Coordinates of C-alpha atoms in Angstrom, one line a residue:
X1 CA 39.7 24.0 3.9
X2 CA 38.9 20.2 3.3
X3 CA 42.3 19.5 4.8
X4 CA 42.2 22.0 8.0
X5 CA 38.6 20.6 8.5
X6 CA 39.7 17.1 8.6
X7 CA 42.8 17.9 10.9
X8 CA 40.5 20.0 13.4
X9 CA 38.1 16.8 13.6
X10 CA 40.9 14.7 14.2
X11 CA 42.3 16.9 17.1
X12 CA 39.3 17.1 18.8
X13 CA 39.6 14.3 21.4
X14 CA 42.8 15.8 22.5
X15 CA 41.3 19.2 22.7
X16 CA 38.6 18.1 24.7
X17 CA 40.8 16.1 27.0
X18 CA 43.1 19.3 27.6
X19 CA 40.0 21.3 28.3
X20 CA 38.7 18.9 31.1
X21 CA 42.4 18.6 32.6
X22 CA 42.5 22.3 33.0
X23 CA 39.0 22.6 34.7
X24 CA 38.1 25.6 32.8
X25 CA 34.1 25.7 33.0
X26 CA 33.1 29.0 31.6
X27 CA 31.7 29.8 28.1
X28 CA 31.2 32.7 26.3
X29 CA 27.9 31.7 24.6
X30 CA 25.6 28.8 24.1
X31 CA 26.7 28.2 20.4
X32 CA 29.5 26.6 19.1
X33 CA 29.4 28.0 15.7
X34 CA 33.0 28.5 14.3
X35 CA 34.0 30.8 11.4
X36 CA 37.4 29.1 11.1
X37 CA 37.9 25.5 10.9
X38 CA 41.8 26.2 12.1
X39 CA 40.2 27.1 15.4
X40 CA 38.6 25.2 17.9
X41 CA 36.0 27.3 19.9
X42 CA 35.7 27.0 23.6
X43 CA 33.8 24.1 24.7
X44 CA 30.7 24.6 27.0
X45 CA 29.4 20.9 27.9
X46 CA 32.5 19.2 29.4
X47 CA 31.2 17.9 32.7
X48 CA 31.7 14.4 31.2
X49 CA 34.8 12.9 30.0
X50 CA 35.1 11.8 26.7
X51 CA 38.8 10.6 26.3
X52 CA 38.9 8.3 23.5
X53 CA 38.9 4.5 24.4
X54 CA 41.8 2.3 23.2
X55 CA 41.6 0.9 19.6
X56 CA 40.3 -2.3 21.1
X57 CA 37.5 -0.9 22.3
X58 CA 34.5 -3.5 23.0
X59 CA 31.9 -3.2 20.2
X60 CA 29.3 -4.2 22.5
X61 CA 29.8 -1.0 24.6
X62 CA 27.1 1.3 25.3
X63 CA 26.7 4.5 23.0
X64 CA 27.3 7.9 24.7
X65 CA 24.6 9.1 27.1
X66 CA 23.6 12.8 26.4
X67 CA 22.8 14.6 30.1
X68 CA 18.9 14.6 30.5
X69 CA 17.8 11.7 28.0
X70 CA 16.7 8.5 28.6
X71 CA 19.1 6.0 26.8
X72 CA 18.1 2.9 25.6
X73 CA 19.8 -0.4 26.4
X74 CA 21.3 -2.0 23.6
X75 CA 20.5 -5.7 22.8
X76 CA 24.1 -6.9 22.7
X77 CA 24.0 -6.5 26.5
X78 CA 21.1 -8.5 27.9
X79 CA 19.7 -7.8 31.5
X80 CA 20.5 -10.1 34.7
X81 CA 18.3 -12.8 34.8
X82 CA 16.7 -14.3 38.1
X83 CA 15.7 -17.5 36.4
X84 CA 18.9 -18.9 35.2
X85 CA 17.1 -21.1 32.5
X86 CA 15.7 -18.1 30.6
X87 CA 18.1 -15.4 29.3
X88 CA 15.5 -12.5 28.1
X89 CA 17.3 -10.3 25.5
X90 CA 15.9 -6.7 24.8
X91 CA 14.5 -5.7 21.6
X92 CA 16.8 -5.1 18.7
X93 CA 14.5 -2.5 17.3
X94 CA 13.6 0.5 19.3
X95 CA 10.6 3.1 19.5
X96 CA 11.3 6.8 19.2
X97 CA 10.4 8.8 22.1
X98 CA 7.0 10.7 22.1
X99 CA 7.1 14.0 23.3
X100 CA 3.4 14.6 24.4
X101 CA 3.2 11.2 26.2
X102 CA 4.1 10.7 29.8
X103 CA 7.4 9.0 30.7
X104 CA 5.6 5.7 31.5
X105 CA 4.9 5.5 27.8
X106 CA 8.5 6.3 27.0
X107 CA 10.5 3.4 28.7
X108 CA 13.4 2.3 26.8
X109 CA 12.8 4.7 23.8
X110 CA 15.4 6.5 21.8
X111 CA 15.5 10.2 20.8
X112 CA 17.6 11.8 17.8
X113 CA 19.8 13.2 20.3
X114 CA 20.5 9.7 21.7
X115 CA 21.9 8.9 18.4
X116 CA 23.7 12.2 17.2
X117 CA 24.7 13.7 20.4
X118 CA 27.7 12.0 20.9
X119 CA 30.8 14.2 20.5
X120 CA 32.9 11.1 19.3
X121 CA 31.2 11.3 15.8
X122 CA 33.4 13.0 13.1
X123 CA 31.6 11.9 10.1
X124 CA 28.0 11.6 9.7
X125 CA 26.1 10.1 6.4
X126 CA 22.4 10.8 6.3
X127 CA 20.3 9.1 3.5
X128 CA 16.5 10.3 3.7
X129 CA 13.4 11.6 1.8
X130 CA 13.1 14.9 3.7
X131 CA 15.3 17.0 5.7
X132 CA 15.6 20.1 7.8
X133 CA 19.2 20.7 7.6
X134 CA 19.0 22.9 10.8
X135 CA 17.2 20.5 12.7
X136 CA 19.4 17.8 11.9
X137 CA 22.5 20.0 12.9
X138 CA 20.7 21.1 16.3
X139 CA 21.0 17.5 17.1
X140 CA 24.8 17.1 17.0
X141 CA 26.8 17.7 20.0
X142 CA 27.3 21.8 20.3
X143 CA 31.2 21.6 20.8
X144 CA 31.6 19.6 17.4
X145 CA 28.7 20.8 15.3
X146 CA 30.9 22.8 13.1
X147 CA 33.6 20.0 12.8
X148 CA 31.5 17.0 11.9
X149 CA 31.8 16.1 8.3
X150 CA 27.8 15.9 7.2
X151 CA 26.8 14.1 4.0
X152 CA 23.1 14.6 3.0
X153 CA 22.0 11.9 0.6
X154 CA 18.7 13.0 -1.1
X155 CA 16.5 12.5 -4.1
X156 CA 15.5 15.9 -5.0
X157 CA 17.4 15.9 -8.7
X158 CA 15.1 18.7 -10.1
X159 CA 17.2 21.9 -9.9
X160 CA 13.7 23.7 -9.5
X161 CA 12.5 21.4 -7.1
X162 CA 11.5 23.6 -3.8
X163 CA 13.1 20.9 -1.3
X164 CA 16.2 20.8 -3.1
X165 CA 16.4 25.0 -3.2
X166 CA 15.8 24.8 0.5
X167 CA 18.5 22.4 1.1
X168 CA 21.0 24.4 -0.7
X169 CA 20.0 27.4 0.9
X170 CA 20.3 25.9 4.4
X171 CA 23.7 24.0 3.2
X172 CA 25.3 27.5 2.6
X173 CA 25.0 28.2 6.4
X174 CA 27.0 25.2 7.4
X175 CA 30.4 24.8 5.5
X176 CA 30.8 21.4 6.7
X177 CA 27.5 19.9 5.0
X178 CA 27.7 18.4 1.8
X179 CA 24.7 17.6 -0.3
X180 CA 24.7 14.6 -2.5
X181 CA 21.8 13.9 -5.0
X182 CA 21.0 10.2 -5.3
X183 CA 20.4 8.8 -8.9
X184 CA 16.6 8.7 -9.6
X185 CA 16.2 6.9 -13.2
X186 CA 12.5 6.3 -12.5
X187 CA 10.0 9.0 -12.9
X188 CA 7.8 7.4 -10.1
X189 CA 10.5 6.4 -7.7
X190 CA 11.6 8.4 -4.6
X191 CA 14.8 8.3 -2.4
X192 CA 12.8 7.1 0.4
X193 CA 15.6 5.1 2.6
X194 CA 16.3 6.2 6.0
X195 CA 19.6 5.5 7.4
X196 CA 22.6 7.0 9.3
X197 CA 26.4 5.9 9.0
X198 CA 28.3 7.0 11.7
X199 CA 32.0 7.3 11.6
X200 CA 33.7 8.2 15.0
X201 CA 37.0 9.3 16.5
X202 CA 37.2 6.0 18.7
X203 CA 38.0 4.0 15.5
X204 CA 34.4 2.5 15.4
X205 CA 31.4 3.0 13.2
X206 CA 27.7 2.5 13.6
X207 CA 24.8 1.7 11.2
X208 CA 21.4 3.0 12.1
X209 CA 18.0 2.2 9.9
X210 CA 15.0 3.9 11.1
X211 CA 11.7 5.1 9.5
X212 CA 11.6 9.1 10.4
X213 CA 12.1 11.7 7.9
X214 CA 14.9 14.4 9.1
X215 CA 12.2 17.0 10.2
X216 CA 11.2 17.8 13.6
X217 CA 7.6 16.6 12.8
X218 CA 8.7 13.1 12.4
X219 CA 10.6 13.0 15.7
X220 CA 8.0 14.7 18.0
X221 CA 4.7 12.8 18.1
X222 CA 4.5 10.2 15.3
X223 CA 5.5 6.6 16.1
X224 CA 8.6 5.8 14.8
X225 CA 11.3 2.8 15.3
X226 CA 15.1 2.6 14.7
X227 CA 17.5 -0.1 14.6
X228 CA 21.1 0.7 15.7
X229 CA 23.9 -1.6 15.1
X230 CA 26.5 -2.1 17.7
X231 CA 29.8 0.0 17.3
X232 CA 31.7 -1.9 14.8
X233 CA 35.7 -1.7 15.2
X234 CA 38.3 -1.5 12.9
X235 CA 39.5 -4.7 11.4
X236 CA 42.7 -6.0 12.6
X237 CA 44.4 -5.5 9.1
X238 CA 42.6 -2.5 8.2
X239 CA 44.5 0.2 5.7
X240 CA 46.9 -2.7 4.5
X241 CA 44.6 -3.4 1.4
X242 CA 46.0 -2.6 -1.8
X243 CA 44.3 0.7 -3.1
X244 CA 42.7 -1.0 -6.1
X245 CA 41.8 -4.5 -4.5
X246 CA 38.5 -5.7 -5.4
X247 CA 35.6 -6.1 -3.0
X248 CA 35.6 -8.9 -0.7
X249 CA 34.1 -12.3 -2.4
X250 CA 32.9 -13.6 1.0
X251 CA 29.3 -13.7 0.9
X252 CA 28.2 -15.3 4.5
X253 CA 25.0 -16.7 5.9
X254 CA 21.9 -14.5 5.9
X255 CA 21.6 -12.9 9.2
X256 CA 25.4 -12.9 9.5
X257 CA 27.4 -9.6 9.7
X258 CA 29.5 -10.6 6.9
X259 CA 26.4 -10.7 4.6
X260 CA 24.9 -7.8 6.1
X261 CA 27.9 -6.0 5.4
X262 CA 28.2 -7.3 1.8
X263 CA 24.7 -6.6 1.1
X264 CA 25.1 -2.6 2.8
X265 CA 28.4 -2.3 0.7
X266 CA 26.4 -3.4 -2.6
X267 CA 23.4 -1.1 -1.6
X268 CA 26.0 2.0 -1.2
X269 CA 27.7 1.0 -4.6
X270 CA 24.3 1.4 -6.2
X271 CA 24.5 5.4 -5.9
X272 CA 27.7 5.5 -7.9
X273 CA 31.6 5.5 -7.3
X274 CA 31.5 9.4 -7.4
X275 CA 28.6 9.8 -4.7
X276 CA 29.4 6.9 -2.2
X277 CA 32.8 5.5 -3.2
X278 CA 34.5 6.8 -0.3
X279 CA 32.1 5.8 2.3
X280 CA 32.1 2.1 0.6
X281 CA 36.0 2.3 0.8
X282 CA 36.1 3.4 4.4
X283 CA 33.6 0.9 5.8
X284 CA 35.3 -2.1 4.0
X285 CA 38.0 -1.8 7.0
X286 CA 35.2 -2.2 9.4
X287 CA 34.3 -5.8 11.5
X288 CA 30.7 -6.1 11.1
X289 CA 30.6 -9.7 12.7
X290 CA 28.4 -8.6 15.9
X291 CA 25.5 -7.7 13.8
X292 CA 22.6 -10.0 13.8
X293 CA 20.1 -9.0 11.2
X294 CA 19.6 -9.1 7.5
X295 CA 19.6 -6.1 5.2
X296 CA 16.4 -5.9 2.8
X297 CA 16.9 -2.8 0.5
X298 CA 15.5 -1.6 -2.8
X299 CA 17.3 0.3 -5.6
X300 CA 16.1 1.6 -8.8
X301 CA 16.6 -1.5 -10.8
X302 CA 15.6 -4.2 -13.2
X303 CA 16.5 -7.9 -12.4
X304 CA 15.4 -11.0 -13.5
X305 CA 13.9 -13.6 -11.2
X306 CA 15.6 -16.9 -10.8
X307 CA 18.6 -15.4 -12.8
X308 CA 21.0 -14.9 -10.1
X309 CA 22.8 -17.3 -7.8
X310 CA 23.2 -16.8 -4.1
X311 CA 26.5 -14.5 -4.6
X312 CA 24.5 -11.8 -6.1
X313 CA 22.4 -9.1 -4.4
X314 CA 18.6 -9.2 -5.1
X315 CA 16.6 -6.1 -4.3
X316 CA 12.8 -5.7 -3.4
X317 CA 10.8 -8.4 -2.9
X318 CA 13.0 -10.9 -4.4
X319 CA 15.4 -9.9 -1.9
X320 CA 13.1 -10.3 1.0
X321 CA 11.8 -13.7 -0.5
X322 CA 15.6 -15.0 -0.6
X323 CA 15.8 -13.7 3.2
X324 CA 12.9 -15.3 4.2
X325 CA 13.7 -18.8 2.7
X326 CA 16.6 -19.1 5.0
X327 CA 14.3 -18.4 8.2
X328 CA 13.1 -21.8 9.7
X329 CA 9.6 -20.9 11.2
X330 CA 7.9 -22.8 14.0
X331 CA 5.3 -25.3 13.2
X332 CA 1.6 -23.9 13.7
X333 CA -0.7 -26.0 16.0
X334 CA -3.2 -28.3 14.2
X335 CA -6.1 -26.0 13.1
X336 CA -4.5 -22.8 13.4
X337 CA -2.5 -20.8 11.2
X338 CA 0.6 -18.3 11.0
X339 CA -0.5 -14.7 10.8
X340 CA 1.6 -12.0 9.0
X341 CA 0.7 -8.3 9.8
X342 CA 1.9 -5.5 7.5
X343 CA 1.9 -2.2 9.2
X344 CA 2.5 1.0 7.0
X345 CA 1.9 4.7 6.6
X346 CA 1.1 4.8 2.9
X347 CA -0.7 2.2 0.6
X348 CA -0.3 3.0 -3.2
X349 CA -2.2 2.3 -6.0
X350 CA -1.9 -1.6 -6.1
X351 CA -4.2 -2.2 -9.1
X352 CA -8.0 -2.8 -9.5
X353 CA -7.3 -6.5 -8.4
X354 CA -5.6 -7.9 -5.8
X355 CA -3.2 -10.1 -8.3
X356 CA -0.2 -8.2 -7.1
X357 CA -0.9 -8.0 -3.8
X358 CA -1.8 -11.6 -3.2
X359 CA 0.3 -13.3 -5.9
X360 CA 3.5 -11.2 -5.9
X361 CA 3.8 -9.7 -2.7
X362 CA 2.0 -11.8 0.0
X363 CA 3.3 -14.7 -1.8
X364 CA 6.9 -13.4 -1.1
X365 CA 6.0 -12.9 2.6
X366 CA 4.6 -16.5 3.0
X367 CA 8.0 -17.7 2.3
X368 CA 9.9 -20.0 4.7
X369 CA 12.7 -22.3 5.0
X370 CA 12.5 -25.9 4.1
X371 CA 14.8 -26.8 6.8
X372 CA 13.5 -28.5 10.1
X373 CA 11.4 -25.9 12.4
X374 CA 13.6 -23.9 15.0
X375 CA 14.6 -26.5 17.8
X376 CA 13.2 -29.6 16.2
X377 CA 15.2 -32.7 15.1
X378 CA 12.5 -34.1 13.2
X379 CA 11.8 -33.2 9.1
X380 CA 9.8 -30.2 8.6
X381 CA 6.1 -30.4 8.0
X382 CA 4.3 -28.6 5.4
X383 CA 4.1 -25.2 6.4
X384 CA 0.5 -23.5 6.5
X385 CA 0.3 -20.4 4.4
X386 CA -0.2 -17.5 6.6
X387 CA -3.3 -15.3 7.1
X388 CA -2.6 -11.6 6.5
X389 CA -3.6 -8.4 8.1
X390 CA -2.8 -4.8 7.1
X391 CA -2.9 -2.0 9.7
X392 CA -3.8 1.4 8.6
X393 CA -5.5 4.0 10.6
X394 CA -9.1 5.4 10.0
X395 CA -10.1 9.3 10.1
X396 CA -11.4 8.8 13.5
X397 CA -7.8 7.7 14.5
X398 CA -6.3 10.7 13.0
X399 CA -8.4 13.0 14.4
X400 CA -7.8 11.7 18.0
X401 CA -4.1 11.5 17.4
X402 CA -1.6 13.8 19.4
X403 CA -1.4 16.2 16.5
X404 CA -4.9 15.9 15.0
X405 CA -5.4 16.0 11.7
X406 CA -1.9 17.5 11.1
X407 CA -0.5 14.1 11.7
X408 CA -2.3 12.9 8.6
X409 CA -0.4 14.9 6.4
X410 CA 2.3 12.0 6.6
X411 CA -0.1 9.1 6.4
X412 CA -1.3 8.3 2.3
X413 CA -3.8 6.5 0.6
X414 CA -6.4 7.2 -2.2
X415 CA -10.0 6.3 -2.2
X416 CA -11.8 8.8 -4.4
X417 CA -12.0 7.5 -7.9
X418 CA -13.8 4.3 -9.0
X419 CA -10.4 2.4 -9.3
X420 CA -9.1 3.5 -5.9
X421 CA -12.9 2.2 -4.3
X422 CA -12.3 -1.1 -5.8
X423 CA -8.8 -1.3 -4.2
X424 CA -10.4 -0.4 -0.9
X425 CA -13.0 -3.1 -1.4
X426 CA -10.6 -6.0 -2.0
X427 CA -8.2 -4.7 0.7
X428 CA -11.1 -4.4 3.3
X429 CA -11.1 -8.2 4.8
X430 CA -7.1 -7.4 5.4
X431 CA -7.5 -4.2 7.2
X432 CA -7.4 -3.6 10.9
X433 CA -7.1 -0.5 13.1
X434 CA -4.1 1.2 14.2
X435 CA -5.8 2.2 17.8
X436 CA -7.2 -0.8 19.5
X437 CA -10.0 1.3 20.9
X438 CA -11.3 2.5 17.6
X439 CA -14.1 0.7 15.4
X440 CA -17.5 0.3 16.3
X441 CA -19.0 -1.2 19.7
X442 CA -18.7 -4.7 18.7
X443 CA -15.2 -4.8 17.1
X444 CA -13.5 -2.3 19.8
X445 CA -11.2 -3.9 22.3
X446 CA -12.0 -3.5 25.9
X447 CA -8.8 -1.6 27.1
X448 CA -9.6 -3.2 30.4
X449 CA -9.6 -6.8 29.7
X450 CA -6.7 -8.7 30.7
X451 CA -6.1 -10.2 27.2
X452 CA -5.1 -6.7 25.6
X453 CA -1.7 -6.0 25.2
X454 CA -1.2 -2.5 25.1
X455 CA 1.7 -0.9 23.1
X456 CA 1.0 2.9 24.4
X457 CA 1.0 4.3 21.0
X458 CA -2.7 4.5 20.1
X459 CA -2.5 8.4 20.3
X460 CA 0.8 8.6 18.2
X461 CA 0.0 8.5 14.7
X462 CA 2.0 5.8 12.8
X463 CA 5.0 6.7 10.5
X464 CA 6.5 3.5 11.4
X465 CA 6.5 0.6 9.0
X466 CA 6.7 -3.0 10.3
X467 CA 6.2 -6.3 8.9
X468 CA 5.8 -9.4 11.5
X469 CA 5.1 -13.1 11.1
X470 CA 3.4 -14.4 14.2
X471 CA 3.5 -18.2 14.7
X472 CA -0.2 -18.6 15.3
X473 CA -3.4 -16.7 15.9
X474 CA -2.6 -16.0 19.4
X475 CA 0.2 -13.9 18.4
X476 CA 2.4 -14.4 21.4
X477 CA 5.4 -15.7 19.3
X478 CA 7.2 -14.2 16.4
X479 CA 9.0 -16.1 13.4
X480 CA 10.6 -12.8 12.1
X481 CA 10.1 -9.2 12.1
X482 CA 11.2 -6.3 9.8
X483 CA 11.3 -2.5 10.1
X484 CA 11.8 -0.7 6.9
X485 CA 11.4 2.8 5.1
X486 CA 9.3 0.7 2.4
X487 CA 5.4 1.2 2.6
X488 CA 2.9 -1.1 0.6
X489 CA 3.8 -0.2 -3.2
X490 CA 5.2 -1.7 -6.2
X491 CA 7.5 1.3 -6.4
X492 CA 8.9 0.3 -3.2
X493 CA 9.2 -3.5 -3.4
X494 CA 8.8 -4.0 -7.1
X495 CA 6.3 -5.0 -9.9
X496 CA 5.2 -8.3 -10.7
X497 CA 7.7 -9.9 -13.2
X498 CA 7.0 -8.9 -16.6
X499 CA 7.0 -11.2 -19.9
X500 CA 10.9 -11.3 -20.0
X501 CA 10.8 -12.3 -16.3
X502 CA 12.2 -9.0 -15.0
X503 CA 11.3 -7.1 -11.8
X504 CA 11.2 -3.3 -12.0
X505 CA 11.8 -1.4 -8.7
X506 CA 11.6 2.4 -8.8
X507 CA 12.8 3.6 -5.5
X508 CA 15.3 3.6 -3.0
X509 CA 14.3 1.8 0.3
X510 CA 16.3 -0.1 3.4
X511 CA 15.3 -1.9 6.3
X512 CA 16.3 -5.0 8.4
X513 CA 14.9 -8.3 9.2
X514 CA 15.4 -10.0 12.6
X515 CA 14.5 -13.7 13.7
X516 CA 15.0 -15.9 16.8
X517 CA 17.8 -18.0 15.4
X518 CA 20.1 -15.3 15.1
X519 CA 20.4 -15.4 18.9
X520 CA 21.0 -19.1 19.0
X521 CA 24.1 -20.4 20.8
X522 CA 24.5 -16.8 22.2
X523 CA 25.2 -17.9 25.9
X524 CA 28.6 -19.8 25.2
X525 CA 29.3 -19.5 28.7
X526 CA 27.2 -22.3 29.8
X527 CA 27.1 -24.3 26.8
X528 CA 24.7 -22.5 24.7
X529 CA 21.1 -22.0 24.4
X530 CA 18.9 -25.0 23.4
X531 CA 15.6 -22.9 22.5
X532 CA 15.2 -19.3 21.3
X533 CA 12.1 -17.6 20.9
X534 CA 11.0 -14.2 19.8
X535 CA 8.4 -12.6 21.5
X536 CA 6.2 -9.3 21.3
X537 CA 6.8 -6.8 24.2
X538 CA 5.0 -3.8 25.2
X539 CA 6.0 -0.3 26.7
X540 CA 9.5 -1.8 27.1
X541 CA 12.1 -3.5 25.2
X542 CA 13.0 -6.3 27.7
X543 CA 10.7 -9.5 27.6
X544 CA 9.2 -10.6 31.0
X545 CA 10.0 -14.3 31.9
X546 CA 7.2 -14.1 34.7
X547 CA 4.6 -16.5 33.5
X548 CA 6.2 -17.6 30.5
X549 CA 5.5 -21.5 30.0
X550 CA 9.0 -23.0 29.9
X551 CA 7.9 -26.4 29.4
X552 CA 10.2 -28.6 31.1
X553 CA 12.4 -26.4 32.3
X554 CA 14.7 -26.2 29.6
X555 CA 17.2 -23.5 28.6
X556 CA 15.9 -20.8 26.5
X557 CA 16.6 -17.4 25.1
X558 CA 13.8 -14.9 25.0
X559 CA 14.3 -12.1 22.5
X560 CA 11.8 -9.2 22.5
X561 CA 10.5 -7.4 19.8
X562 CA 9.2 -4.0 20.7
X563 CA 5.5 -3.6 19.4
X564 CA 4.1 -0.5 18.3
X565 CA 0.6 -1.5 18.2
X566 CA -1.8 -3.3 20.7
X567 CA -2.9 -6.9 20.4
X568 CA -5.4 -8.3 19.7
X569 CA -5.7 -6.4 16.5
X570 CA -9.2 -4.8 15.7
X571 CA -10.4 -5.5 12.1
X572 CA -12.6 -2.9 10.2
X573 CA -16.1 -2.7 10.3
X574 CA -18.2 -2.6 7.1
X575 CA -18.5 1.0 7.6
X576 CA -14.8 1.8 8.3
X577 CA -12.7 3.8 5.7
X578 CA -9.1 4.2 5.7
X579 CA -7.8 7.7 6.1
X580 CA -7.2 9.8 2.9
X581 CA -5.1 12.9 3.3
X582 CA -6.7 14.2 0.0
X583 CA -10.3 14.0 1.2
X584 CA -12.0 16.4 3.0
X585 CA -13.3 16.1 6.7
X586 CA -15.6 18.5 8.3
X587 CA -15.7 16.7 11.6
X588 CA -13.2 18.5 14.0
X589 CA -10.3 16.7 15.4
X590 CA -9.9 17.0 19.3
X591 CA -8.0 20.3 18.6
X592 CA -11.0 21.8 17.1
X593 CA -9.6 21.8 13.2
X594 CA -11.3 20.8 10.2
X595 CA -9.3 19.2 7.2
X596 CA -9.9 20.7 3.9
X597 CA -8.7 18.9 0.3
X598 CA -5.2 20.0 -0.5
X599 CA -3.3 19.2 2.8
X600 CA -1.6 21.5 5.0

């Protein structure tokens, strides 16, 4: 059956072309469920032509656009520029569409249908924590839904786990779905990575790293984000390697497509050859050179800090530290300081003191290159240590979110015990609200003030995870930004080194880091850009050049980073307490519901 299924999928583009040429527009029903993989069902959504392009297809080409869905513009295709000296580049990170917000708040957003609705997809690998198989399959193109080879990688290793039983029951309805259980050696670890790898009929592949579980709830009214690689073409000499040829030893610079490919394949190999070996072998044949990002991932692992050379892959905070050590940050003006903003949907138990938070994790986030500042010919000054903020919602913000208390079921921290209260106390100076219209009267931001930059996500509760270093307290320029599945926990990022110098990581996580220098020299047609800045953008992906101070009118590339939260930040008041899903709240949310201990 495996052979017949692959043969049908490979023949699909030709069958679709034939259907278009014959002009047949009738359909027997709205479903393309097929009982026989040797038979291709009648196709019902063929107003569009999907004849596959030549093998030499441009990897920068836009992805398929489903009908009726607003499609995001990928960052590899910058918009036309009126000011010839400033080139705006759209954000490499996209927010997901929010169902219950108006279109004006969903400009340049992306939906799951945008990602999975392309009939050119022939193989779909899904890595995630929670799955609804029916929901996942409903977002594949209905004409190929039964032909796409779908691999679901999950962490429910206990045979009696209700989620595993649910997956197995659902998978029985789809013969083209294969369940793969990740290696889970740590009792407190989770398979929390959120990634898709798509293999296509047009000899290209795509990597998608995002923040949402594969369930309807996460893709409806929760703030999420996704990074999409460009379409990756096959290498010119693909398929010519020896069957048992060892992996390429080419390392590449941090941020390059070569390095991204090396790190991604190392991450996939960590699952084991029997689980992802075929995918690794397939991806080795693709060209990743168009990617501008660094991969930061975690696998259940123990590794000695400082024991590995640059050729080895590091996971967790040591891997993040290595990436950040290669990024040249801008010089902070005298008397000011850079600011790192950590925004997460879960804060785990970090200890009764701030030792791990301050001495391990914040220290890693403070890392910067010893190279000269971006665009500066002079030696680097001593960079100031950044100040930190942690964005996390309060109960009031959850009550007023689009889904009310129900949204709080996906947002976690604990505040009940004495030890947990100590953690809240030492974190309080860092804590800031998710919604800028929260807090008491003295701290709340006036939304009508021209200084407020609104992201349009105050009412969409955050399941997104972002880590951003701003150049200074004005928060108008960005040194680097990361979107990841990893929350604020030692399980995700790794504990402090033990007496033997080993760092222990419990969970699977994955994310991407982007920074301005990755776009340096992009404009080769006019001699290259002399300066590159990354700036926060709000309610759209492309930065506006209007009002941007360009100094002496020099050539500049302006890269946007789509913000999920408003600026300036609103710090917690003394009376503010973080939301806790395991606490009870008698005050009704805007829907009139209360929250009782035990969740939903």
